[in-house]
Short mmCIF file of C-alpha atoms in Angstrom, two decimals:
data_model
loop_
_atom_site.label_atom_id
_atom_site.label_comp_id
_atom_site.label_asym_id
_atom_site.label_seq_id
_atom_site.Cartn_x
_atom_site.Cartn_y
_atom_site.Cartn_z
CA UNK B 1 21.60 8.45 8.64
CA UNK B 2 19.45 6.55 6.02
CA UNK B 3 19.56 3.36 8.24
CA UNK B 4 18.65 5.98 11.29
CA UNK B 5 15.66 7.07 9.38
CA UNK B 6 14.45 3.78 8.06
CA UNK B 7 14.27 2.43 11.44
CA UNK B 8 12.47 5.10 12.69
CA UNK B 9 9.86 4.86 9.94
CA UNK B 10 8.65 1.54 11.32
CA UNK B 11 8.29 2.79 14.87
CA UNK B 12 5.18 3.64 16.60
CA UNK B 13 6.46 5.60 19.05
CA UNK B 14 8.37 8.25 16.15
CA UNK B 15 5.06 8.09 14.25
CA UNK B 16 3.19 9.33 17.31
CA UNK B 17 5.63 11.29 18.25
CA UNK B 18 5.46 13.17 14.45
CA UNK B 19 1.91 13.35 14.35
CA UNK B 20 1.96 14.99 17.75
CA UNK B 21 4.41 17.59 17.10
CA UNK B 22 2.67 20.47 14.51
CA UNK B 23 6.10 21.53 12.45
CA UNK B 24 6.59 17.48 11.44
CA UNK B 25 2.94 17.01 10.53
CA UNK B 26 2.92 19.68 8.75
CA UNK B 27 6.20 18.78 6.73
CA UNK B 28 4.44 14.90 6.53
CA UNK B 29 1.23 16.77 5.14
CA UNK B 30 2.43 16.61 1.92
CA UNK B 31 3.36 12.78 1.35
CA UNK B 32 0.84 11.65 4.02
CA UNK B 33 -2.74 11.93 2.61
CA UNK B 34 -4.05 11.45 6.62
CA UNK B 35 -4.76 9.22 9.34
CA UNK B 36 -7.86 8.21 8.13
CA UNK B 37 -10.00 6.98 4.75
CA UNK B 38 -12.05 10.07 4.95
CA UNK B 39 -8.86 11.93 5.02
CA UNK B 40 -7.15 10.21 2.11
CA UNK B 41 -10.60 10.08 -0.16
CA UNK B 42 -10.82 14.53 0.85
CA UNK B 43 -7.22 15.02 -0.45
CA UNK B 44 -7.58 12.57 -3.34
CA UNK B 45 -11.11 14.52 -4.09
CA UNK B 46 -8.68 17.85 -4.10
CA UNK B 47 -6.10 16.39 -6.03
CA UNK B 48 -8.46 14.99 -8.80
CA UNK B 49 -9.71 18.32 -9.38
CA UNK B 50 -6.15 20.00 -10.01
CA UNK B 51 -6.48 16.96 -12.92
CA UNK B 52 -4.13 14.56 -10.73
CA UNK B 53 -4.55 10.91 -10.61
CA UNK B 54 -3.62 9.88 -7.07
CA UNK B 55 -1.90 6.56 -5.97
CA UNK B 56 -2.30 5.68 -2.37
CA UNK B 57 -0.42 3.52 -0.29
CA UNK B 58 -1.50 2.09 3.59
CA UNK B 59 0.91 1.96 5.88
CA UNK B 60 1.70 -1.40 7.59
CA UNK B 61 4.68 -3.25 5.75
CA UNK B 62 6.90 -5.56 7.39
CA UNK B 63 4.59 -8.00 9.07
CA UNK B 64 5.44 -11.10 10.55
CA UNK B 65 1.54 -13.10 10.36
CA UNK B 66 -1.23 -13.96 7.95
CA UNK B 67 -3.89 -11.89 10.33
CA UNK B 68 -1.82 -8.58 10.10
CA UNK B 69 -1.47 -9.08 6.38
CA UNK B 70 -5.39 -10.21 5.41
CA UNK B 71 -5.51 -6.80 7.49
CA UNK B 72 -3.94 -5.01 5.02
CA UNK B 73 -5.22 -6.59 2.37
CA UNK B 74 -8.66 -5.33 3.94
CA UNK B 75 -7.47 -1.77 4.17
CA UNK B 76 -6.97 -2.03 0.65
CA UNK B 77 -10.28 -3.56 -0.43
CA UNK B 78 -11.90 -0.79 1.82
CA UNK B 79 -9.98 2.03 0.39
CA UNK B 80 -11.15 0.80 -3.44
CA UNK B 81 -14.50 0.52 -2.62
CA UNK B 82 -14.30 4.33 -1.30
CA UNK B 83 -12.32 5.44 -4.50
CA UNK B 84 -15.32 3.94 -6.61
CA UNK B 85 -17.57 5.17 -4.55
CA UNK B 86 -16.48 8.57 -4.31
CA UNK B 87 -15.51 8.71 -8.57
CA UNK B 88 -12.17 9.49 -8.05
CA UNK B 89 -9.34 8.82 -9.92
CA UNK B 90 -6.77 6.62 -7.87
CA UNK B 91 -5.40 3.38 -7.32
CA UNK B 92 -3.24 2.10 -4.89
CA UNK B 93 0.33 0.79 -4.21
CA UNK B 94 0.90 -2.19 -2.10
CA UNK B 95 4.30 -3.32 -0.14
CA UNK B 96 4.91 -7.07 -0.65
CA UNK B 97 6.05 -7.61 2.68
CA UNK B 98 2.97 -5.69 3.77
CA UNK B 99 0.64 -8.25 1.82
CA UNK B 100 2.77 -11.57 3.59
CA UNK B 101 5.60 -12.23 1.62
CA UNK B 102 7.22 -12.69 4.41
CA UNK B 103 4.85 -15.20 5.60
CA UNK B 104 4.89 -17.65 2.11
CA UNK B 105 4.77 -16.40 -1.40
CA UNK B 106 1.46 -17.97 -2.00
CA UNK B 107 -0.25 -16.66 1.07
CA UNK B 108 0.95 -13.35 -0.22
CA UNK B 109 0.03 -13.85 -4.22
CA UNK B 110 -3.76 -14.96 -2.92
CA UNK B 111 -3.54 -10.98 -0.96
CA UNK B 112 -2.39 -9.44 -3.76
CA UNK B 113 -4.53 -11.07 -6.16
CA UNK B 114 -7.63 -10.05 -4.04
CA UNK B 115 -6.52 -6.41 -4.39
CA UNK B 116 -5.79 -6.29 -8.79
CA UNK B 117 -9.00 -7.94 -9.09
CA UNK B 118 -10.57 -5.66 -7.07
CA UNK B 119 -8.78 -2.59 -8.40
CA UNK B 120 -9.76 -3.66 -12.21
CA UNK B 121 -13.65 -4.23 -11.31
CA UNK B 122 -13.62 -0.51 -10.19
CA UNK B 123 -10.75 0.95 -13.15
CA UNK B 124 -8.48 1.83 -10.97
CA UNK B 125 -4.75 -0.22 -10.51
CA UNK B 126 -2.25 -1.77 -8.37
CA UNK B 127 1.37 -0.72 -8.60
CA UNK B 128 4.24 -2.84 -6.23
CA UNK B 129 5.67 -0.13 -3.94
CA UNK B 130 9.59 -0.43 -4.41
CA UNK B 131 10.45 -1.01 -0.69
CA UNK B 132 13.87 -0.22 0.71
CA UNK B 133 14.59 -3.22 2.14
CA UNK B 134 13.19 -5.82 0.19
CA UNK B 135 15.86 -7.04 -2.47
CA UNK B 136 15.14 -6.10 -5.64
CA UNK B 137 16.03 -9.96 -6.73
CA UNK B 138 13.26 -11.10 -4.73
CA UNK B 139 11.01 -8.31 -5.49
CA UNK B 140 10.96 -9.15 -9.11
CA UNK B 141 11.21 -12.94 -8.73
CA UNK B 142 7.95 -12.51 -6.91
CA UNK B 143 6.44 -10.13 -9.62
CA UNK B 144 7.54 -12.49 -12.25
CA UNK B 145 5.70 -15.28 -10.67
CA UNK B 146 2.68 -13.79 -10.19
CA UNK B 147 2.89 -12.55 -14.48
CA UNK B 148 3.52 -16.67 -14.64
CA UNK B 149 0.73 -17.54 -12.37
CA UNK B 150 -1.84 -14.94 -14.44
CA UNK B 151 -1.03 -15.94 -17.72
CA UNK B 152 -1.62 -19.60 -16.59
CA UNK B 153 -4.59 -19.04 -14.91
CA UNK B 154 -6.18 -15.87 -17.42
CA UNK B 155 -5.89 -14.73 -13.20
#
């Protein structure tokens, strides 16, 4: 069932399928902030004022070229800029494979470094989204390098 479900995450057709029928959109309304940046800034706006910091994550992991992850990596820039300039409290949580890890580790570091730098100029932060099928041994060898990389570097 899980391996049912994960595969069906990373299909277009189930996602339009979802947001097409009203009783799944409405069960996905509460882990999916919308389809949109003004969506996600409106429910981050409603869920700083219930005194909750929000972490968002965009959807697009798994991708097989540098243009779909610089993409991303985009998406990301463009969703701190709209936290900072809308004062809310948020960050945002990045897949690996979503910023090209599966492309080269360094093409991926230079993404994700683009994002934390980013994300501290503003005061918000990055966390690594803990992705189901992404080893953990890998996901940590590739955290660990980038700690090694920053400390060498002062990032």
């Amino acid at each position: 069932m899980r391996t049912a479900l994960l595969a069906l995450s990373h299909s277009r057709q189930a996602q339009g399928l979802i947001v097409a029928v009203p009783l799944s959109r409405r069960a996905a309304r509460r882990f999916v902030a919308g389809e949109t940046l003004a969506n996600a800034v409106e429910v981050i706006r409603q869920l700083n004022s219930q005194g909750i910091t929000a972490t968002v994550d965009y959807l697009g992991e798994y991708v097989s070229s540098e243009a779909e992850a610089r993409n991303n990596a985009d998406e990301y820039l463009r969703l701190l800029d709209a936290i900072q300039a809308n004062g809310l409290k948020a960050g945002v949580s990045v897949k690996l494979t979503a910023m090209g890890l599966h492309v080269g580790d360094d093409f991926c570091f230079t993404n994700v470094r683009r994002i934390v730098e980013k994300a501290e100029q503003i005061g918000g932060f990055v966390r690594a989204d803990m992705e189901d099928r992404l080893s953990p041994a890998v996901r940590w060898r590739f955290i660990a390098a980038c700690v090694t990389r920053i400390r060498a570097s002062a990032w």
